[in-house]
Structure formats: structure tokens, C-alpha cells
Amino acid sequence: MAELKAKYGSDLIVDLLKGLGVEYVALNPGSSFRGIHDSLVNYNGNRNPEIILCCHEEIAVSVAHGYAKASGKPMAAIVHNVVGLQHASMAIYNAWCDRIPILVMGGTGPMNTSKRRPWIDWIHTALVQGNLVRDFVKWDDQPVGVEAIPSSIMRGHRIAMSDPKGPVYLCFDVSDQEAALEKEIPLPDPARFRPPAPLQAEANAIKEAALLLSEAESPVILADYLGRNNESVWSLVELADLLAIPVIDLGARLNFPNTHPLSLTGKNRELIGNADVIMGLDVMDLFGALVRHDASTHSSLPGIKPGCKVIHATLADLALRGWTTDFQELAPVDLPIIADTRVFLPALTEEIKRQGKFSKNAVEERRKYLAAQHQEIRARWQSELKRRWDERPISPPRLAHEVWEAIRRESWLLVAGGFRSWPQRLWDWDKPGLYLGGYGGGGLGYAPGASVGASLIHRGKGTVCVNLQRDGDLLYTTSALWTAANMKVPLLTVMTNNRVYYNDVEHQEKIALARGRPPENKFVGMMMERPAVDFANLARSFGISGEGPITEPERIRPALQRAIEVIQKENCPALVDVVIQTT
Ligand SMILES: Cc1ncc(C[n+]2csc(CCOP(=O)(O)OP(=O)(O)O)c2C)c(N)n1
């Protein structure tokens, strides 16, 4: 028999990942995948895929989350049997809600109990391990026998990468990983297991949508995560330009340039309330966008005019699960369209042109009116910045402005940290991909790892990857800073450090007021002030350049400039700790 290249089941697994173009494997080590770990290092030389060592499985998965957002490609994250998977589950849930492809992999067993080590193999093996995350992955599998591994990995990759994308969990028996191959197992051709072409809308639905938009007097577009495909952003610009339709960016990605005169984010309630046609594009929570919710009475009032027609193009109905209700309240929609916005938008624009049913004069009138509204919103944010310029502690708009001034002449991107929309209001987001959106599932601990993953593809390019990092969020997954240092990513972490779990302070205040109890107790169990965490020192202890704590606004920019120099000249990530006001 000719000498085999792959000698063990785990060599085969690595060959398959390599064939699929997987560049990185984020992991925290564990004996349940010691076979795969050995193959990554000793069989494949730790290159393509390369190991990214993480100190917590939640970080490993969020690194893969950020990487997929920035690159459009899936990374593998390997998590140790039931224990690593439990740690990873929060990050898997975030990826599920955010429609992010990740090959989450793990080891288990041996399922043949006679081969188990006493105690540890028993407490770390589940029947079936995938049950733990089955409700929030697109698919999970535990192939039996080495011959079954290729189709499991090919199928997992294809499912993860088919829109709506999402994480999959693939679990490999220790015995299969460590089994010596008795015969050659042919490697499949990845080109024959590609994800399918994007789903186009039915022709009549495109015609109907085109007519509704063309004849509308006050149309509005709500865009939420169509910006996952950069080209869709330009398609949306073309459509909006054609009919002068205002676009509200709901923010799961950067969906529309905020510098464009039809960018009307900030006028949401007014525009939605006056619209006669609303088109949602990949909106995660359409119901929420169309109502006015009153938190004190737990009631939702209609936010749209009677007779307003609603169109929604989304693939959300193809990614439903019953365990959590991440599918949101059901919104009434007049024209529901299941389509990939990447192909739907260009077809819709063509159809509008072909029909030629819109009034050019009306469109030009609207364009002028909306451009003035756009200017007014931008001016409003600038005057808010001016008003809060000298506040002490430092105000969020002032910090957002200082960061913008420090990076605007660099090649930059905001890899994490919406920072209460201040960057969207004050920075120029003039092209797709400059902002990667939030955590998806609302689970804190996301940004530290995701920002490392998103920065990986920018190494050596002079790009400054900015993470506007909340303090509470960082304290869940702090050791991602070590992975950042270890991988030498060009990451600028700016702490928006209010020393409090602020979001929850508001809740405690509201409930105390509603119950006639003292609202001043709202900070109890919330503040992280005594002692205050020294984030600059924390960063240094992980091998990252650290500055701060900064409490004077004039000191922010020089510190940021030094940090950018360290990132660009020394290939060392940097953290700047800025103490800001609680609100
Ligand atoms: C895993 C997890 N635990 C708890 C919460 C509840 N929670 C929502 S926001 C918040 C406070 C966040 O504080 P921080 O990250 O410092 O941001 P801030 O609100 O102060 O800007 C908490 C605890 C959550 N969303 N996720």
C-alpha cells in the first residue's frame, strides 16, 4: 500500500478544514480533542489553519464571530467536550442571533465505554453532546467512524455558509480522532459542496414591490443586516437614489452611508409614522420597529398610519427555532418576500426603472426635502457635542469625537462598540464594512473576543481596528486582551469606562419609582468603583500597551495618538482607558 498522507482520523479532519480554506482555529486546549490538536501542530505545521489560543471558550467562539463578520468566512472554534461547550454556549447564542457562520467543533467519549479512562471521561461525556446547543445552532452532528467525517464537515460548512448563515456544532469521538487510518479516505472537492446561489424573490413579488415604492408619496426603507454583504449597501444606495427614499439604518451592520443625504437615521419615529409604504430589508425585529412601545405600561401602540403598506424582504423565516423567541413578535406585512437582499435589491431597482411609474418631479421634490432633514439631524448631533464638550466627567459625545479626530486620517474600522450610537452620529461612515455591528444575542462578554477576531485580517495593513469597549462587557472576558497581544492584532481598545453596569441602573430606577421606593438606591449592586478597575495596568499585564485612566478630555487625543503609533510601529495592540459619565 502506498504511504498515506493522513495517518489518523484527526489528520483527516485537519485536511478537510484546510481544503475548505479555514485559516484559523480558535481554541482552549482539552484532551477530548488532543488528536486534532496534535494534527494541527505536528501534521499540518500550525499553518492554515493556525491555532489562536484563547483563555476561555466564550472568547474562542467570539473571536470566530468577529472574524466571520470582517472576512465573510467561517473560522473553526474547538471547545473541550461538555465543559468547554458550556462555556462557549453564550457566544454560540450570540452568533446564532447574529446569523454568523462558525464551525464550532468538539470532542467526546470515547462512546465505547470500555475504552474510557475512569472518572474524567465519564463526567465529560454526554449523550448527545450537541443537545446542549442544538436549539441555537443551524445543525449539529456526531459522525460515527472515520469514513463518516468528510461528509459531516462538508455538510456543516455548507449549512453554516448558506444564508441565513449560522453556527454549526460538529462533535468527534476521541476514538475516531485517534484511530489509525487503515485505508485512504478520499478528500471531497469543496467546489462541489458549495453553499447554494442566493435566493431570488418571485418575479410577481418584485413587480408588486416596485409598483408600491414607485407610487408611494412617503416611502421609507428600514435596513438592519443587509450590510453583511458590502455590495448590498451600494445596491441600496442606488435604489434609494433612484426614488429618493429615506433610509433608516437599524444597525445590525452598517447598511447605508451616514453621510448620504438620504440617510435619515434619527428621524425614525416621524418618518415611520408618516409613511405610506415601508420596506424592511433584513430587519431582525420588524414589529419592534413599527410600534411605539411604552415600557411603563408594557404596551405597544401602533407606530404607523392606517393603510400604510409594509413590504419585508428577509430570509428570517428560514432560520426558526422554538426554544428562544429570537424570531420576535410577528409583524403584519402586506408583501412578505423571502429573498436574499444581495440579489433582490438589484432586481427591484431594475424593475422600477423598467416600469417607469414614478413621477420624476415628485422624486426631486422629496430629495430636496429629505436632504434638508438629513442636514438638520447632522447639525443637531454636532450641537449636542458642542453643548456637552466640557462636561466632567467626560461626556460620551466628546469621547466619540476625540476618537474620530484621532483615526479619521488613518485607514480604520469600528470592529465593536456602538457606544450609544455616537460614532454613527458623529463619524463619517461613508462606505460599507466600517462598522461591524453588535453582539446579536444581547449576551455580554462579546466585544473583547470579537474585536480580536475582526482585527486578524487587518494585520500588517496599517489599519486601526477600533473597539469602543464597555467596562462591564470587558470584565466578563478580560483575557481576550492576552489573545490580542499574542496574535499582535492592530486593535485599539478604547474603554468607555463609566464604572457601572449602567443599563441596569435605569431599570432599578424605573422599578423603584413605580413601587414608590427610593430611586437613589439604583446604584447599589451596580457600581464598579470601589475599587475602580485599573484597565491600563490590566492591559499591560496581558502584554498590551495601556494608557489611563483619563479623566480630562484634553488628555484623550494625545493618548490615542500614542496608542495608534504603538499599534502601527510596534505591532502591539493598545488600550486607552477613558473614564466617562454614567449616562
Ligand atoms: C451575559 C449577560 N449578563 C447580564 C446581562 C444584563 N445586562 C445588560 S446590560 C448590562 C450592563 C452592561 O454594563 P456595561 O457593559 O458596563 O455597559 P453600560 O451599560 O454601563 O454602558 C447588564 C449587566 C446581559 N445582557 N448579558
Coordinates of C-alpha atoms and ligand atoms in Angstrom, one line a residue:
M1 CA 0.0 0.0 0.0
A2 CA 1.3 3.5 -0.9
E3 CA 2.2 5.6 2.1
L4 CA -0.9 7.5 3.4
K5 CA -0.6 11.2 3.9
A6 CA -3.2 11.4 6.6
K7 CA -2.4 8.7 9.2
Y8 CA -5.1 9.3 11.8
G9 CA -8.7 10.4 11.9
S10 CA -7.7 13.8 13.2
D11 CA -5.3 14.3 10.3
L12 CA -8.2 13.8 8.0
I13 CA -10.2 16.4 10.0
V14 CA -7.4 18.9 9.5
D15 CA -7.1 18.1 5.8
L16 CA -10.8 18.8 5.4
L17 CA -10.6 22.2 7.2
K18 CA -7.6 23.1 5.1
G19 CA -9.4 22.1 1.9
L20 CA -12.2 24.4 2.9
G21 CA -9.8 27.3 3.3
V22 CA -10.2 27.6 7.1
E23 CA -7.4 29.9 8.1
Y24 CA -7.7 29.8 11.9
V25 CA -8.8 27.6 14.7
A26 CA -9.6 29.4 18.0
L27 CA -9.3 27.1 20.9
N28 CA -8.7 26.5 24.6
P29 CA -6.9 23.1 24.9
G30 CA -8.6 19.9 26.1
S31 CA -7.9 16.2 26.0
S32 CA -11.1 15.5 24.1
F33 CA -9.5 16.9 21.0
R34 CA -5.9 16.2 21.7
G35 CA -5.9 14.2 18.4
I36 CA -7.0 17.2 16.4
H37 CA -4.6 19.5 18.3
D38 CA -1.7 17.1 17.5
S39 CA -2.7 17.1 13.9
L40 CA -2.9 20.9 13.7
V41 CA 0.6 21.2 15.1
N42 CA 2.5 18.1 14.1
Y43 CA 0.8 17.0 10.9
N44 CA 0.0 20.5 9.4
G45 CA 2.7 22.6 11.0
N46 CA 0.2 25.0 12.5
R47 CA -0.3 27.0 9.3
N48 CA -3.7 27.4 7.6
P49 CA -5.3 26.7 9.9
E50 CA -3.3 28.3 12.6
I51 CA -4.2 27.9 16.3
I52 CA -5.4 31.0 18.1
L53 CA -5.0 30.3 21.8
C54 CA -7.8 31.7 23.9
C55 CA -8.2 31.5 27.7
H56 CA -11.9 30.8 27.7
E57 CA -14.2 29.1 25.2
E58 CA -16.6 32.0 25.1
I59 CA -13.7 34.1 23.8
A60 CA -12.7 31.4 21.2
V61 CA -16.2 31.5 19.8
S62 CA -16.5 35.3 19.8
V63 CA -13.1 35.5 18.1
A64 CA -14.6 33.4 15.3
H65 CA -17.7 35.6 15.4
G66 CA -15.7 38.8 14.8
Y67 CA -13.5 37.1 12.2
A68 CA -16.6 36.0 10.2
K69 CA -18.1 39.5 10.3
A70 CA -14.9 41.1 9.0
S71 CA -13.9 38.4 6.4
G72 CA -17.2 36.8 5.4
K73 CA -15.5 33.4 6.1
P74 CA -16.0 30.9 8.8
M75 CA -13.3 30.0 11.3
A76 CA -13.3 26.9 13.4
A77 CA -13.6 27.2 17.2
I78 CA -12.8 24.0 19.1
V79 CA -14.2 23.6 22.6
H80 CA -13.5 20.9 25.1
N81 CA -16.3 18.3 25.4
V82 CA -19.2 19.2 27.7
V83 CA -17.2 21.7 29.8
G84 CA -15.8 23.9 27.1
L85 CA -19.1 23.7 25.2
Q86 CA -20.9 25.0 28.3
H87 CA -18.5 28.0 28.5
A88 CA -18.9 28.5 24.8
S89 CA -22.7 28.4 24.7
M90 CA -23.3 32.1 25.4
A91 CA -21.0 33.1 22.5
I92 CA -22.7 30.5 20.2
Y93 CA -26.1 32.0 21.1
N94 CA -24.8 35.5 20.1
A95 CA -23.6 34.1 16.8
W96 CA -26.9 32.3 16.2
C97 CA -28.9 35.5 16.7
D98 CA -26.4 37.5 14.6
R99 CA -26.5 34.9 11.7
I100 CA -22.8 34.3 11.9
P101 CA -21.2 31.2 10.3
I102 CA -18.8 29.3 12.7
L103 CA -17.6 25.8 12.7
V104 CA -17.8 25.0 16.4
M105 CA -16.1 21.7 16.9
G106 CA -15.6 19.5 19.9
G107 CA -14.5 16.1 21.1
T108 CA -16.4 13.5 23.1
G109 CA -16.2 10.0 24.5
P110 CA -14.9 7.5 23.8
M111 CA -18.5 6.5 23.2
N112 CA -17.3 2.9 23.5
T113 CA -17.4 3.0 27.3
S114 CA -14.9 0.1 27.6
K115 CA -12.2 2.4 26.3
R116 CA -12.9 5.2 28.7
R117 CA -10.5 6.5 31.4
P118 CA -12.1 6.2 34.8
W119 CA -13.9 9.3 36.1
I120 CA -12.9 12.1 33.8
D121 CA -14.1 10.6 30.5
W122 CA -17.4 9.8 32.2
I123 CA -18.1 13.2 33.7
H124 CA -17.1 14.9 30.5
T125 CA -19.1 12.9 28.0
A126 CA -22.8 13.5 27.2
L127 CA -25.4 11.6 25.2
V128 CA -25.7 13.5 22.9
Q129 CA -23.3 16.4 23.5
G130 CA -24.9 18.6 20.8
N131 CA -28.1 18.6 22.8
L132 CA -26.6 21.4 24.9
V133 CA -26.6 23.9 22.0
R134 CA -29.0 22.2 19.5
D135 CA -31.6 24.9 19.9
F136 CA -29.3 27.7 18.8
V137 CA -27.1 26.2 16.1
K138 CA -28.2 25.5 12.5
W139 CA -27.2 21.9 12.7
D140 CA -25.1 19.6 14.9
D141 CA -23.6 16.2 14.1
Q142 CA -21.6 13.5 15.8
P143 CA -20.3 11.3 13.0
V144 CA -19.5 7.6 13.8
G145 CA -16.5 6.1 12.2
V146 CA -13.7 8.0 10.3
E147 CA -15.4 7.3 6.9
A148 CA -18.3 9.5 8.0
I149 CA -16.2 12.5 8.9
P150 CA -15.8 14.1 5.4
S151 CA -19.5 14.4 4.7
S152 CA -20.1 15.7 8.2
I153 CA -17.6 18.5 7.8
M154 CA -18.7 19.3 4.2
R155 CA -22.3 19.5 5.2
G156 CA -21.6 21.5 8.3
H157 CA -19.6 24.1 6.3
R158 CA -22.3 24.3 3.6
I159 CA -25.1 24.7 6.2
A160 CA -23.2 27.4 8.2
M161 CA -22.5 29.3 5.0
S162 CA -25.9 29.1 3.4
D163 CA -28.0 32.3 4.0
P164 CA -29.3 32.8 6.7
K165 CA -25.9 31.8 8.0
G166 CA -25.3 30.5 11.4
P167 CA -23.0 28.4 13.7
V168 CA -23.0 24.6 13.5
Y169 CA -21.6 22.2 16.1
L170 CA -19.6 19.1 15.0
C171 CA -18.5 16.7 17.6
F172 CA -15.9 14.0 17.1
D173 CA -15.4 10.8 19.1
V174 CA -12.0 10.7 20.7
S175 CA -11.6 7.1 19.3
D176 CA -12.3 8.3 15.7
Q177 CA -9.9 11.2 16.0
E178 CA -7.2 8.9 17.3
A179 CA -7.9 6.0 15.1
A180 CA -5.1 5.0 12.7
L181 CA -6.5 5.1 9.2
E182 CA -6.5 1.6 7.6
K183 CA -7.1 2.9 4.1
E184 CA -7.0 6.1 2.3
I185 CA -10.2 8.2 2.7
P186 CA -10.7 10.3 -0.4
L187 CA -11.0 14.0 0.2
P188 CA -14.1 15.6 -1.3
D189 CA -13.7 18.5 -3.7
P190 CA -15.0 21.6 -1.7
A191 CA -16.1 23.2 -5.0
R192 CA -18.8 20.5 -5.3
F193 CA -20.1 21.2 -1.8
R194 CA -20.5 25.0 -2.1
P195 CA -23.4 26.9 -0.5
P196 CA -26.2 27.5 -3.0
A197 CA -26.7 30.6 -5.1
P198 CA -28.5 33.4 -3.3
L199 CA -32.3 33.0 -3.2
Q200 CA -34.2 35.4 -5.5
A201 CA -37.7 36.7 -4.9
E202 CA -40.6 35.5 -7.1
A203 CA -41.0 37.8 -10.2
N204 CA -44.5 39.0 -9.3
A205 CA -43.4 40.0 -5.8
I206 CA -40.6 42.1 -7.3
K207 CA -43.1 43.7 -9.6
E208 CA -45.5 44.5 -6.8
A209 CA -42.8 45.9 -4.6
A210 CA -41.6 48.1 -7.5
L211 CA -45.0 49.5 -8.1
L212 CA -45.8 50.2 -4.4
L213 CA -42.5 52.1 -4.0
S214 CA -42.8 54.0 -7.3
E215 CA -46.3 55.2 -6.4
A216 CA -45.7 56.0 -2.8
E217 CA -45.7 59.6 -1.6
S218 CA -43.7 59.0 1.6
P219 CA -41.8 55.7 1.3
V220 CA -39.3 54.7 3.9
I221 CA -36.7 51.9 4.0
L222 CA -35.6 50.2 7.2
A223 CA -32.4 48.3 6.8
D224 CA -30.9 46.1 9.6
Y225 CA -28.4 43.5 8.5
L226 CA -28.3 43.6 4.7
G227 CA -24.9 45.3 5.2
R228 CA -23.4 41.8 5.9
N229 CA -22.8 41.9 2.2
N230 CA -20.9 45.0 1.2
E231 CA -22.3 45.1 -2.3
S232 CA -25.8 45.2 -0.9
V233 CA -25.0 48.6 0.7
W234 CA -24.2 50.0 -2.8
S235 CA -27.3 48.4 -4.2
L236 CA -29.4 50.1 -1.5
V237 CA -27.8 53.4 -2.3
E238 CA -28.7 53.0 -5.9
L239 CA -32.3 52.1 -5.1
A240 CA -32.7 55.0 -2.6
D241 CA -31.2 57.4 -5.1
L242 CA -33.5 56.4 -7.9
L243 CA -36.7 57.2 -5.9
A244 CA -35.3 59.5 -3.2
I245 CA -36.4 57.1 -0.4
P246 CA -35.1 57.9 3.1
V247 CA -33.2 55.1 4.7
I248 CA -33.2 54.3 8.4
D249 CA -30.3 52.2 9.5
L250 CA -31.4 49.9 12.3
G251 CA -27.8 49.0 12.9
A252 CA -27.1 45.2 13.0
R253 CA -24.5 46.1 10.4
L254 CA -23.5 49.3 8.5
N255 CA -26.4 49.3 6.0
F256 CA -26.2 52.8 4.4
P257 CA -23.6 55.5 4.4
N258 CA -24.5 58.0 7.2
T259 CA -23.0 60.8 5.0
H260 CA -25.6 60.2 2.3
P261 CA -28.3 62.9 2.1
L262 CA -31.0 60.1 2.2
S263 CA -29.6 58.8 5.5
L264 CA -32.3 59.7 7.9
T265 CA -31.5 57.6 10.9
G266 CA -32.6 59.6 13.9
K267 CA -35.9 60.6 12.4
N268 CA -37.2 57.1 12.8
R269 CA -40.5 57.7 14.6
E270 CA -41.5 60.7 12.5
L271 CA -40.7 59.0 9.1
I272 CA -42.2 55.7 10.0
G273 CA -45.3 57.4 11.4
N274 CA -45.9 59.4 8.2
A275 CA -45.0 56.7 5.7
D276 CA -47.5 55.3 3.2
V277 CA -45.1 52.5 2.2
I278 CA -42.4 51.0 4.4
M279 CA -39.9 48.4 3.1
G280 CA -38.0 46.4 5.6
L281 CA -34.7 44.8 4.4
D282 CA -33.4 42.0 6.7
V283 CA -35.0 43.6 9.7
M284 CA -34.4 41.4 12.8
D285 CA -37.4 42.9 14.7
L286 CA -39.8 44.4 12.3
F287 CA -42.6 44.5 14.9
G288 CA -40.5 46.5 17.3
A289 CA -39.5 48.9 14.6
L290 CA -43.1 49.6 13.6
V291 CA -44.7 50.2 17.1
R292 CA -44.2 52.7 19.8
H293 CA -43.5 50.7 22.9
D294 CA -44.4 52.0 26.4
A295 CA -42.2 50.2 28.9
S296 CA -44.1 51.5 31.9
T297 CA -47.4 50.1 30.8
H298 CA -45.9 47.1 28.9
S299 CA -47.9 48.1 25.9
S300 CA -47.2 48.6 22.2
L301 CA -49.1 51.3 20.3
P302 CA -49.3 51.4 16.5
G303 CA -46.4 53.4 15.1
I304 CA -47.6 53.5 11.5
K305 CA -50.5 55.2 9.7
P306 CA -53.6 53.1 8.9
G307 CA -53.4 51.9 5.4
C308 CA -49.6 52.1 5.3
K309 CA -48.3 49.1 3.2
V310 CA -45.5 47.1 4.6
I311 CA -43.0 45.1 2.5
H312 CA -40.4 42.9 4.1
A313 CA -37.6 41.1 2.3
T314 CA -35.9 38.7 4.6
L315 CA -34.6 35.2 5.0
A316 CA -35.5 35.1 8.7
D317 CA -38.3 32.5 8.2
L318 CA -35.7 30.0 7.1
A319 CA -33.9 30.1 10.4
L320 CA -36.5 29.5 13.0
R321 CA -36.2 27.6 16.3
G322 CA -38.7 27.3 19.1
W323 CA -36.6 27.4 22.2
T324 CA -35.9 31.1 22.5
T325 CA -38.2 33.7 20.8
D326 CA -35.4 35.4 19.0
F327 CA -37.8 35.4 16.0
Q328 CA -39.5 38.4 17.7
E329 CA -43.2 39.3 17.7
L330 CA -45.0 38.7 14.4
A331 CA -45.4 41.9 12.4
P332 CA -48.3 42.3 9.9
V333 CA -46.7 42.5 6.4
D334 CA -48.6 43.2 3.2
L335 CA -45.9 41.9 0.9
P336 CA -43.7 39.3 2.5
I337 CA -40.7 38.3 0.4
I338 CA -38.3 35.5 1.1
A339 CA -35.2 36.6 -0.7
D340 CA -31.5 37.4 -0.3
T341 CA -31.3 41.1 -0.4
R342 CA -28.0 40.8 -2.3
V343 CA -29.9 39.7 -5.4
F344 CA -33.3 41.2 -4.6
L345 CA -32.2 44.8 -4.4
P346 CA -30.6 45.0 -7.9
A347 CA -33.6 43.2 -9.4
L348 CA -36.0 45.6 -7.7
T349 CA -34.1 48.6 -8.9
E350 CA -34.2 47.3 -12.5
E351 CA -37.9 46.6 -12.3
I352 CA -38.6 50.1 -11.0
K353 CA -36.7 51.5 -14.0
R354 CA -38.4 49.1 -16.4
Q355 CA -41.9 50.1 -15.1
G356 CA -41.1 53.8 -15.1
K357 CA -44.2 54.5 -13.0
F358 CA -42.7 57.2 -10.7
S359 CA -43.0 60.9 -11.1
K360 CA -39.6 62.5 -11.6
N361 CA -40.8 65.8 -10.2
A362 CA -42.2 64.3 -7.0
V363 CA -39.0 62.4 -6.5
E364 CA -36.9 65.5 -6.9
E365 CA -39.1 67.5 -4.5
R366 CA -38.7 64.7 -2.0
R367 CA -35.0 64.5 -2.5
K368 CA -34.6 68.2 -1.6
Y369 CA -36.8 68.0 1.4
L370 CA -35.0 64.9 2.7
A371 CA -31.6 66.4 2.2
A372 CA -32.5 69.3 4.4
Q373 CA -33.8 66.9 7.0
H374 CA -30.5 65.0 6.8
Q375 CA -28.5 68.2 7.3
E376 CA -30.7 69.1 10.3
I377 CA -30.1 65.8 12.0
R378 CA -26.3 66.0 11.5
A379 CA -26.3 69.6 12.8
R380 CA -28.4 68.5 15.8
W381 CA -25.7 65.9 16.8
Q382 CA -23.0 68.5 16.3
S383 CA -24.7 71.0 18.6
E384 CA -25.2 68.3 21.2
L385 CA -21.5 67.6 21.0
K386 CA -20.8 71.3 21.5
R387 CA -23.2 71.5 24.4
R388 CA -21.6 68.6 26.2
W389 CA -18.0 69.5 25.2
D390 CA -16.6 70.5 28.6
E391 CA -18.7 68.3 30.8
R392 CA -16.9 66.5 33.7
P393 CA -16.9 63.5 33.9
I394 CA -16.2 63.3 30.2
S395 CA -19.4 63.0 28.1
P396 CA -19.9 60.2 25.5
P397 CA -20.1 62.5 22.5
R398 CA -16.9 64.2 23.5
L399 CA -15.1 60.9 23.7
A400 CA -16.6 59.7 20.4
H401 CA -15.4 62.9 18.8
E402 CA -11.9 62.6 20.2
V403 CA -11.6 59.0 18.8
W404 CA -12.9 60.2 15.5
E405 CA -10.3 63.0 15.3
A406 CA -7.6 60.6 16.1
I407 CA -8.5 58.0 13.5
R408 CA -10.1 59.9 10.6
R409 CA -6.9 60.2 8.6
E410 CA -6.0 56.6 9.2
S411 CA -7.4 53.5 7.5
W412 CA -9.8 52.5 10.2
L413 CA -12.8 50.4 11.1
L414 CA -15.1 50.1 14.1
V415 CA -14.9 46.4 15.0
A416 CA -17.1 46.6 18.1
G417 CA -18.9 49.1 20.3
G418 CA -21.9 51.0 19.0
F419 CA -21.3 53.4 22.0
R420 CA -25.0 54.5 22.3
S421 CA -24.9 55.5 18.5
W422 CA -22.4 58.3 19.0
P423 CA -20.0 57.1 16.3
Q424 CA -22.9 56.7 13.9
R425 CA -23.9 60.3 14.6
L426 CA -20.5 62.0 14.6
W427 CA -18.2 59.9 12.4
D428 CA -18.3 59.6 8.6
W429 CA -19.4 56.1 7.8
D430 CA -19.1 56.6 4.1
K431 CA -18.6 53.1 2.9
P432 CA -19.7 49.5 3.8
G433 CA -17.9 47.5 6.4
L434 CA -16.6 50.3 8.5
Y435 CA -18.8 49.2 11.4
L436 CA -19.5 45.5 12.1
G437 CA -22.5 45.8 14.4
G438 CA -23.2 44.4 17.9
Y439 CA -23.4 41.1 19.7
G440 CA -26.6 39.7 18.2
G441 CA -27.9 37.8 21.2
G442 CA -27.5 40.5 23.8
G443 CA -25.0 38.4 25.8
L444 CA -22.3 40.5 27.4
G445 CA -18.7 39.4 27.0
Y446 CA -18.8 39.6 23.2
A447 CA -16.7 42.6 22.2
P448 CA -13.2 41.7 23.7
G449 CA -13.0 38.4 21.7
A450 CA -15.0 39.6 18.6
S451 CA -12.7 42.6 18.2
V452 CA -9.6 40.4 18.2
G453 CA -11.2 38.1 15.5
A454 CA -12.2 41.1 13.4
S455 CA -8.7 42.6 13.6
L456 CA -6.9 39.4 12.4
I457 CA -7.4 40.0 8.7
H458 CA -6.0 43.6 9.1
R459 CA -2.6 42.6 10.5
G460 CA 0.2 44.3 8.7
K461 CA -2.0 46.6 6.7
G462 CA -1.7 49.8 8.8
T463 CA -5.4 49.7 9.6
V464 CA -6.5 50.7 13.0
C465 CA -9.3 48.5 14.3
V466 CA -11.2 50.3 17.0
N467 CA -13.2 48.7 19.8
L468 CA -15.2 51.1 21.9
Q469 CA -15.3 48.8 24.9
R470 CA -17.8 49.0 27.7
D471 CA -16.2 48.2 31.1
G472 CA -18.9 45.7 32.2
D473 CA -18.6 43.8 29.0
L474 CA -14.8 43.6 29.2
L475 CA -14.9 42.2 32.7
Y476 CA -16.6 39.0 31.5
T477 CA -13.9 38.1 29.0
T478 CA -10.9 40.1 30.0
S479 CA -8.3 37.6 28.9
A480 CA -9.1 38.2 25.3
L481 CA -6.6 41.0 25.7
W482 CA -3.9 38.4 26.1
T483 CA -5.0 36.7 22.8
A484 CA -4.9 40.2 21.2
A485 CA -1.3 40.6 22.4
N486 CA -0.4 37.0 21.4
M487 CA -1.7 37.5 17.9
K488 CA -0.3 41.0 17.6
V489 CA -3.6 42.4 16.1
P490 CA -3.9 46.1 15.2
L491 CA -6.5 46.7 17.8
L492 CA -7.2 49.9 19.6
T493 CA -9.4 49.3 22.6
V494 CA -10.9 52.5 24.0
M495 CA -12.5 52.0 27.3
T496 CA -15.9 53.8 27.5
N497 CA -15.4 53.3 31.2
N498 CA -18.4 54.5 33.3
R499 CA -17.5 52.2 36.2
V500 CA -21.0 50.9 36.4
Y501 CA -23.5 48.4 34.8
Y502 CA -25.4 51.5 33.6
N503 CA -28.0 49.8 31.5
D504 CA -29.4 48.2 34.7
V505 CA -29.2 51.3 36.8
E506 CA -32.0 52.7 34.6
H507 CA -34.1 49.5 35.3
Q508 CA -33.6 49.8 39.0
E509 CA -34.6 53.5 39.0
K510 CA -37.8 52.8 37.0
I511 CA -38.9 49.9 39.2
A512 CA -38.2 51.8 42.4
L513 CA -40.2 54.8 41.2
A514 CA -43.1 52.6 40.1
R515 CA -43.1 51.0 43.5
G516 CA -42.7 54.2 45.5
R517 CA -39.3 53.2 46.8
P518 CA -36.2 55.3 46.9
P519 CA -34.7 55.7 43.4
E520 CA -31.4 56.9 44.8
N521 CA -30.6 53.3 45.7
K522 CA -30.4 52.5 42.0
F523 CA -26.6 52.3 42.1
V524 CA -26.4 49.7 44.8
G525 CA -25.2 46.4 43.3
M526 CA -24.3 48.3 40.1
M527 CA -21.1 50.4 40.6
M528 CA -17.6 49.1 39.9
E529 CA -15.9 51.9 41.7
R530 CA -14.6 50.6 45.0
P531 CA -12.1 49.7 43.9
A532 CA -12.0 51.1 40.4
V533 CA -10.5 48.7 37.9
D534 CA -7.2 49.9 36.6
F535 CA -7.7 48.9 32.9
A536 CA -4.4 50.4 31.7
N537 CA -2.5 48.2 34.2
L538 CA -4.7 45.2 33.4
A539 CA -3.8 45.7 29.7
R540 CA -0.1 45.9 30.4
S541 CA -0.3 42.7 32.5
F542 CA -1.6 41.0 29.4
G543 CA 1.2 42.4 27.2
I544 CA -0.8 45.3 25.7
S545 CA 0.2 49.0 25.7
G546 CA -2.0 50.7 28.3
E547 CA -2.9 54.4 28.9
G548 CA -5.1 55.9 31.6
P549 CA -7.3 56.3 33.5
I550 CA -8.0 59.5 31.7
T551 CA -10.4 61.9 33.3
E552 CA -9.6 65.2 31.4
P553 CA -10.8 65.5 27.9
E554 CA -7.7 67.2 26.6
R555 CA -5.6 64.2 27.5
I556 CA -7.6 61.8 25.3
R557 CA -6.3 62.7 21.9
P558 CA -2.5 62.6 22.7
A559 CA -3.1 59.2 24.4
L560 CA -4.9 57.9 21.4
Q561 CA -2.2 59.2 19.1
R562 CA 0.5 57.4 21.1
A563 CA -1.6 54.2 21.1
I564 CA -2.0 54.3 17.3
E565 CA 1.7 54.7 16.9
V566 CA 2.3 51.7 19.1
I567 CA -0.1 49.7 17.0
Q568 CA 1.3 50.7 13.7
K569 CA 5.0 50.8 14.6
E570 CA 5.4 48.1 17.2
N571 CA 2.6 45.7 16.1
C572 CA 1.3 45.8 19.6
P573 CA -2.4 46.3 20.5
A574 CA -3.2 49.2 22.7
L575 CA -5.8 50.1 25.3
V576 CA -6.8 53.6 26.4
D577 CA -8.9 53.8 29.5
V578 CA -11.2 56.9 29.4
V579 CA -13.4 57.5 32.4
I580 CA -16.8 58.8 31.3
Q581 CA -20.0 59.9 33.0
T582 CA -22.5 57.2 33.9
T583 CA -25.2 58.2 31.4
Ligands
LIG1 C1 -24.3 37.6 29.9 C2 -25.2 38.8 30.3 N1 -25.3 39.0 31.7 C3 -26.1 40.1 32.1 C4 -26.7 40.9 31.2 C5 -27.6 42.0 31.7 N2 -27.1 43.4 31.3 C6 -27.5 44.0 30.2 S1 -26.7 45.5 30.0 C7 -25.8 45.3 31.4 C8 -24.9 46.3 31.9 C9 -23.7 46.5 30.9 O1 -22.7 47.3 31.6 P1 -21.5 47.8 30.7 O2 -21.1 46.7 29.8 O3 -20.5 48.4 31.6 O4 -22.2 48.9 29.8 P2 -23.0 50.2 30.2 O5 -24.5 49.9 30.2 O6 -22.5 50.7 31.5 O7 -22.7 51.2 29.1 C10 -26.1 44.0 32.0 C11 -25.5 43.5 33.2 C12 -26.5 40.6 29.8 N3 -27.1 41.3 28.8 N4 -25.7 39.6 29.4

